[in-house]
Amino acid sequence: MKTIKITFLLVLISFCGELYAQQTPASKQSTAVTIVGAKAHIGNGEVIENSLIIFENGKLTQVMDATTTKMQYRGTIINAEGKHVYPGFIAPNSTLGLVEIDAVRATDDQDEVGEMLPHIRSIVAYNAESRIIESMRPNGVLTAQITPRGGTISGTSSIVQLDAWNWEDAAVRTDDGLHINWPSSFTRGRWWEGEDPGMKANKKYQEEVLKLNQFFNNSRAYLAGDQKLVNLPYKAMESVFSNDKRVFIHVDLEKEILDVLQFKKDQNIENLVIVGGYEALTVADALKENNVAVLATRPHTSPGRDDLDYDYNYKMAKLLTDKGVLVGLESSGQMEAMNTRNLPFYAGTVASFGMDKEEALKLVTSNTAQILGIDNMIGTLERGKDATLFISEGDALDMRTNKLTKAFVQGREISLESHQTELYKRYSNKYKPEKE
């Protein structure tokens, strides 16, 4: 009887493991793959109506027009006639893998205690087996910048591909950028401390900006000294001052953005990116002049002010692009980890409000790759770059036709199954009409 109970328990555990286990990461590419006949959206604005794409050892070796070449097919041949092929979408400023369930504190590792935390590395907290991550891939989101939150200086982000056993396997570029939450020039009254409610000018704004400048100055002084006493925050600033690491400043208001541009000059920061930039349009000329890119806030939100057009959020990325600013799309905000899967549809919304479809595609591919400094690896379908791409039955920026049939990360064919797809298959036949 005891043996039967143990056997039953083992079977039950095995069943639950099959039901709830993560998708096993794909093995390294072993044979060449040829995709022929698809409409290829290169990611840089170009389109090849009848394409021939070959990749092996994880790298693209051929991307050309199939009608004008006699190139011999290699390895596994995929007939994608009538379908579309895209570079994998890139999600910047994301907390994927850092938070699993917002209401369960033990699964939330996006924030550390303290204000100036340049030495905090998000990559070591990244959970490659997050169930949220596997739900990104069926929509074509295959790469993400994993970004910490909180404090004035939140820490350092890293860029990962979304099919891996652990953070070491996932890493595309570690410690790519420092993230700073710029002080706000306005503050809300804290009722719990007896302050009047509502928005008001932040009287400590200049003091907080000065404190940030002092931290940078003190870090430089420390690095120029003998460094006998180890100071991890100051030490972590070395790669910022050498311009090996980008600086991402999270800021929205016009005055604050102008102060950020002054901060860039004062601190001699070469690679600075605005994240959010809700009022960036009003200072677009200054951003262009200072060669500052913008990771624009997601379009699927309500206007932030009463005097803005109802469609301001939808067209903001286009208007900034028209001004000559390099723009990508990010998805921070309410339920940001889960909503990252909607990244292609954010670009689709921008396209529906005036931007050319291929230009909108760049907002989540080549533009973002350039902003993150990984455009030599991913972001477009070009020879020599990683074979991180997918095949869709239709337009991948439209939720009605974004239906992936195959996806590859660094040449490895990955699973497109997730908890959601399993549930869909389970319940899709439940309410079929009865046959007469």
XYZ file of C-alpha atoms in Angstrom:
436
model
C 0.000 0.000 0.000
C 2.846 2.380 0.895
C 4.562 1.610 -2.449
C 1.362 2.458 -4.337
C 1.043 5.806 -2.539
C 4.652 6.727 -3.316
C 4.216 5.761 -6.967
C 1.022 7.821 -7.207
C 2.780 10.815 -5.617
C 5.690 10.592 -8.055
C 3.296 10.419 -11.021
C 1.378 13.428 -9.677
C 4.587 15.445 -9.227
C 5.687 14.502 -12.739
C 2.321 15.586 -14.150
C 2.426 18.910 -12.336
C 5.967 19.441 -13.563
C 4.835 18.951 -17.147
C 1.896 21.272 -16.593
C 3.790 24.129 -14.972
C 7.414 23.748 -16.111
C 9.094 26.416 -18.213
C 9.889 25.850 -21.848
C 13.298 24.237 -22.234
C 15.745 26.616 -23.959
C 16.645 25.628 -27.498
C 19.931 23.907 -28.306
C 22.700 25.651 -30.216
C 22.119 25.837 -33.973
C 23.675 22.776 -35.600
C 22.578 23.049 -39.239
C 22.075 25.946 -41.627
C 18.540 27.301 -42.108
C 17.151 28.831 -45.308
C 13.942 30.880 -45.252
C 12.594 31.497 -48.736
C 9.637 33.406 -50.139
C 8.756 35.609 -47.144
C 8.245 39.350 -47.259
C 11.294 40.487 -45.286
C 11.013 43.603 -43.148
C 14.701 44.397 -42.685
C 14.156 46.755 -39.739
C 15.940 49.757 -41.266
C 13.016 50.857 -43.437
C 13.740 48.471 -46.294
C 11.465 45.657 -47.467
C 12.256 42.674 -49.697
C 9.010 41.338 -51.154
C 10.381 37.885 -52.037
C 13.351 37.211 -49.794
C 15.997 34.574 -49.332
C 17.485 34.442 -45.831
C 20.179 32.004 -44.749
C 21.779 31.708 -41.328
C 24.193 29.274 -39.713
C 26.166 29.108 -36.487
C 23.786 31.724 -35.102
C 24.646 34.403 -37.674
C 22.898 35.708 -40.779
C 24.963 34.838 -43.850
C 22.616 35.883 -46.663
C 19.720 38.342 -46.870
C 18.711 39.013 -50.464
C 15.991 39.140 -53.086
C 15.139 35.572 -54.092
C 14.023 36.677 -57.568
C 17.432 38.083 -58.521
C 19.756 35.380 -57.211
C 20.632 31.781 -57.925
C 22.039 31.253 -54.443
C 21.915 27.590 -53.464
C 19.726 26.828 -50.473
C 21.462 25.396 -47.430
C 20.413 23.088 -44.608
C 16.812 23.120 -43.413
C 14.563 24.872 -45.933
C 11.518 26.800 -44.690
C 9.005 27.793 -47.331
C 7.546 31.051 -46.004
C 5.712 32.172 -49.119
C 2.877 34.552 -48.197
C 4.338 35.155 -44.731
C 6.470 37.902 -43.186
C 9.878 37.772 -41.532
C 11.065 40.364 -38.991
C 14.060 40.994 -36.756
C 13.214 40.194 -33.145
C 11.652 43.085 -31.244
C 13.703 44.736 -28.493
C 12.153 45.878 -25.191
C 14.235 48.591 -23.451
C 13.812 49.757 -19.840
C 12.089 46.561 -18.762
C 11.698 44.800 -15.401
C 11.204 41.391 -17.006
C 12.694 38.696 -14.811
C 12.956 41.009 -11.811
C 9.314 40.818 -10.710
C 7.090 37.776 -11.001
C 4.051 38.660 -8.871
C 3.685 42.274 -7.729
C 1.744 41.308 -4.610
C 4.325 38.730 -3.484
C 7.299 40.584 -2.060
C 9.630 37.585 -2.296
C 9.313 37.658 -6.107
C 10.068 41.389 -6.389
C 13.763 42.155 -6.860
C 13.643 45.345 -8.913
C 14.663 47.841 -6.204
C 17.392 48.111 -3.570
C 17.558 50.238 -0.421
C 19.434 53.509 -0.910
C 19.664 56.537 -3.204
C 22.977 56.401 -5.087
C 23.387 52.820 -6.271
C 25.517 52.714 -9.449
C 27.115 49.470 -8.241
C 23.817 47.552 -8.232
C 23.660 45.120 -11.193
C 20.233 44.001 -12.375
C 21.650 41.047 -14.303
C 22.464 38.970 -11.203
C 18.827 39.223 -10.067
C 17.421 38.312 -13.483
C 15.251 35.178 -13.442
C 15.612 33.613 -16.887
C 12.865 31.103 -16.059
C 10.178 33.688 -15.343
C 6.799 32.630 -16.674
C 6.198 36.197 -17.797
C 9.256 36.070 -20.041
C 8.026 33.086 -22.024
C 4.809 34.995 -22.791
C 6.836 37.658 -24.651
C 8.119 35.354 -27.371
C 4.816 34.506 -29.132
C 4.485 38.238 -29.971
C 8.052 38.526 -31.295
C 9.707 40.221 -28.293
C 13.005 38.323 -28.166
C 15.449 40.741 -26.492
C 15.135 43.055 -23.478
C 17.104 45.553 -21.440
C 16.668 44.492 -17.807
C 16.523 47.658 -15.735
C 16.453 48.266 -11.961
C 14.101 50.758 -10.312
C 14.132 53.037 -7.281
C 16.474 55.584 -5.747
C 18.083 58.507 -7.535
C 20.636 56.269 -9.231
C 18.876 52.909 -9.572
C 21.834 50.876 -10.777
C 23.028 49.235 -13.958
C 20.944 47.507 -16.613
C 21.941 44.594 -18.851
C 20.638 43.307 -22.183
C 19.427 39.711 -22.481
C 17.905 37.370 -25.019
C 14.708 35.723 -23.820
C 15.496 32.027 -24.191
C 18.036 30.867 -21.638
C 18.694 28.617 -18.662
C 20.150 31.355 -16.488
C 21.354 34.948 -16.561
C 24.821 33.959 -17.741
C 23.383 32.242 -20.814
C 20.892 35.050 -21.390
C 23.346 37.952 -21.357
C 23.841 39.768 -24.663
C 25.608 42.746 -23.093
C 26.137 43.064 -19.355
C 26.145 46.397 -17.534
C 25.245 48.396 -20.644
C 23.900 51.484 -18.919
C 23.495 53.494 -15.714
C 19.920 54.521 -14.839
C 19.130 57.792 -13.088
C 15.723 58.989 -11.882
C 15.964 62.748 -12.322
C 14.525 64.790 -9.426
C 11.032 66.128 -10.051
C 10.417 69.880 -10.099
C 6.930 69.212 -8.736
C 5.754 67.215 -5.762
C 2.452 66.001 -4.355
C 1.384 66.895 -0.842
C 1.961 64.041 1.583
C -1.287 63.905 3.533
C 0.222 61.471 6.070
C 2.659 64.216 7.094
C -0.011 66.918 7.268
C 0.897 68.562 3.928
C -1.729 70.102 1.662
C -2.810 67.704 -1.120
C -2.294 68.381 -4.820
C 0.669 69.267 -7.030
C 3.050 72.023 -6.008
C 6.553 73.202 -6.824
C 9.282 71.083 -5.261
C 11.252 73.537 -3.110
C 14.079 71.020 -2.797
C 14.470 70.476 -6.542
C 17.693 72.458 -6.982
C 19.114 70.896 -3.838
C 18.408 67.401 -5.197
C 19.996 68.228 -8.574
C 23.045 69.629 -6.759
C 23.293 66.430 -4.727
C 23.406 64.377 -7.924
C 26.122 66.606 -9.389
C 28.102 66.334 -6.170
C 27.944 62.547 -6.321
C 29.414 62.622 -9.834
C 32.119 65.087 -8.743
C 32.974 63.086 -5.625
C 33.208 59.922 -7.735
C 35.701 61.580 -10.058
C 37.754 62.785 -7.124
C 37.781 59.298 -5.598
C 38.857 57.662 -8.876
C 41.643 60.215 -9.269
C 42.963 59.401 -5.790
C 44.768 56.405 -4.300
C 41.498 54.463 -3.656
C 42.944 52.828 -0.539
C 39.490 52.750 0.994
C 37.105 50.820 -1.248
C 33.944 52.727 -2.143
C 31.802 50.552 -4.419
C 29.391 53.286 -5.612
C 32.260 55.596 -6.596
C 34.223 52.742 -8.151
C 31.217 51.762 -10.286
C 31.233 55.215 -11.917
C 34.544 54.543 -13.673
C 32.884 53.009 -16.746
C 30.486 55.970 -16.921
C 33.290 58.524 -17.010
C 35.155 56.504 -19.649
C 31.935 56.535 -21.738
C 31.938 52.733 -21.907
C 28.521 52.795 -20.267
C 25.495 54.765 -21.462
C 23.566 56.995 -19.075
C 19.779 56.622 -19.154
C 17.980 59.452 -17.384
C 14.304 58.927 -16.575
C 12.686 62.350 -16.893
C 9.478 63.823 -18.323
C 8.972 67.583 -17.915
C 10.366 70.322 -20.167
C 12.350 72.192 -17.498
C 13.786 68.972 -16.160
C 14.857 67.803 -19.629
C 16.657 71.109 -20.206
C 18.388 70.670 -16.846
C 19.418 67.169 -17.933
C 21.016 68.614 -21.071
C 22.967 71.044 -18.897
C 23.940 68.139 -16.631
C 25.215 66.275 -19.716
C 27.512 69.187 -20.564
C 28.667 69.783 -16.998
C 29.533 66.134 -16.453
C 30.877 65.539 -19.981
C 28.556 62.588 -20.657
C 28.902 61.396 -24.232
C 26.114 58.802 -24.509
C 22.978 60.055 -22.743
C 19.431 58.821 -23.386
C 16.146 60.294 -22.167
C 13.694 57.665 -20.896
C 10.018 58.655 -20.873
C 10.478 62.226 -22.084
C 6.791 63.080 -22.019
C 7.407 66.752 -22.838
C 10.455 66.093 -25.007
C 8.652 67.447 -28.078
C 8.833 71.000 -26.707
C 12.652 70.794 -26.587
C 13.176 68.503 -29.586
C 15.582 70.911 -31.302
C 17.812 70.971 -28.229
C 17.750 67.174 -28.017
C 18.795 66.880 -31.648
C 21.533 69.472 -31.213
C 22.946 67.563 -28.238
C 22.603 64.173 -29.959
C 20.283 62.831 -27.249
C 17.930 59.969 -28.109
C 14.542 59.318 -26.481
C 12.962 56.062 -25.354
C 9.407 57.351 -25.540
C 6.747 56.317 -23.058
C 4.257 53.739 -24.292
C 1.430 55.148 -26.434
C -1.318 53.144 -24.737
C -1.842 55.645 -21.920
C -4.099 58.634 -21.381
C -2.811 62.178 -22.026
C -0.902 63.472 -19.006
C -2.340 66.994 -19.156
C -5.760 68.466 -19.887
C -4.386 70.790 -22.581
C -2.897 68.010 -24.708
C -4.538 66.500 -27.787
C -6.413 63.291 -27.098
C -4.018 61.472 -29.442
C -0.800 63.092 -28.167
C 0.559 59.814 -26.794
C -0.193 58.032 -30.069
C 1.677 60.505 -32.259
C 4.451 61.688 -29.928
C 7.049 59.254 -31.322
C 6.301 60.349 -34.885
C 6.506 64.048 -34.043
C 9.859 63.567 -32.314
C 11.132 61.555 -35.273
C 9.992 64.306 -37.655
C 12.133 66.719 -35.612
C 15.199 64.553 -36.223
C 15.364 62.907 -32.786
C 16.304 59.214 -32.611
C 13.329 57.500 -30.945
C 12.582 54.056 -29.558
C 9.580 52.797 -27.580
C 9.598 51.552 -23.986
C 6.764 50.047 -21.962
C 7.218 51.077 -18.325
C 4.175 51.933 -16.244
C 1.298 49.996 -14.770
C 1.813 46.216 -15.063
C 4.873 46.945 -17.164
C 6.385 43.460 -17.173
C 3.226 41.822 -18.499
C 2.462 44.689 -20.882
C 5.872 44.383 -22.532
C 4.335 41.734 -24.783
C 2.323 44.569 -26.370
C 5.466 46.340 -27.604
C 4.818 45.612 -31.316
C 1.281 46.936 -30.983
C 2.565 50.183 -29.498
C 4.540 50.628 -32.721
C 1.430 49.679 -34.691
C -0.540 52.403 -32.901
C 2.123 54.978 -33.809
C 1.866 53.819 -37.435
C -1.906 54.214 -37.423
C -1.467 57.845 -36.364
C 0.660 58.967 -39.276
C 4.028 57.226 -39.218
C 5.054 55.002 -42.114
C 4.744 51.336 -41.088
C 8.388 50.506 -41.753
C 9.495 53.617 -39.854
C 7.289 52.529 -36.943
C 8.952 49.111 -37.045
C 12.302 50.821 -36.455
C 10.963 52.090 -33.102
C 11.170 48.539 -31.728
C 14.079 47.200 -33.800
C 16.948 49.192 -35.331
C 16.345 52.475 -33.475
C 16.249 50.756 -30.112
C 19.316 48.679 -30.982
C 21.189 51.868 -31.868
C 20.077 53.601 -28.678
C 21.237 50.642 -26.572
C 24.512 50.335 -28.480
C 23.874 46.810 -29.790
C 23.082 47.661 -33.420
C 26.180 45.768 -34.521
C 24.546 42.549 -33.240
C 20.768 42.787 -33.617
C 17.958 45.100 -34.737
C 18.049 44.453 -38.486
C 18.214 41.508 -40.869
C 21.713 42.003 -42.222
C 24.662 39.739 -42.938
C 26.924 39.180 -39.957
C 24.311 39.974 -37.309
C 22.724 37.512 -34.897
C 19.983 35.390 -36.411
C 17.397 36.671 -33.932
C 14.220 36.837 -35.993
C 10.757 35.399 -36.465
C 8.226 34.449 -39.127
C 4.680 35.772 -38.827
C 1.581 34.873 -40.810
C 0.819 38.579 -41.232
C 1.711 42.111 -40.138
C 3.475 41.725 -36.790
C 2.523 45.256 -35.674
C -1.179 44.369 -35.854
C -2.551 42.213 -33.035
C -4.986 40.584 -35.465
C -2.254 39.261 -37.741
C 0.720 38.928 -35.379
C 0.725 35.126 -35.490
C 4.192 33.668 -35.208
C 4.901 30.315 -36.811
C 8.635 30.167 -36.041
C 11.125 32.201 -34.047
C 14.892 32.030 -33.699
C 17.279 33.472 -31.129
C 20.913 33.481 -32.243
C 19.967 30.867 -34.823
C 18.281 28.537 -32.315
C 14.646 27.703 -33.042
C 12.819 28.504 -29.820
C 9.500 27.355 -28.424
C 6.503 29.652 -28.897
C 4.481 27.893 -26.223
C 3.578 29.604 -22.953
C 1.164 29.178 -20.098
C -1.333 31.290 -22.051
C -1.089 29.198 -25.224
C -1.513 26.020 -23.189
C -4.660 27.408 -21.577
C -5.947 28.536 -24.982
C -5.568 25.026 -26.372
C -7.153 23.563 -23.269
C -10.296 25.693 -23.371
C -10.690 26.509 -27.085
C -12.775 23.388 -27.683
C -14.866 23.675 -24.534
C -17.728 25.697 -25.978
C -17.958 24.445 -29.538
C -21.565 24.351 -30.859
C -23.138 20.923 -30.723
C -23.633 19.123 -34.005
C -27.248 18.710 -35.043
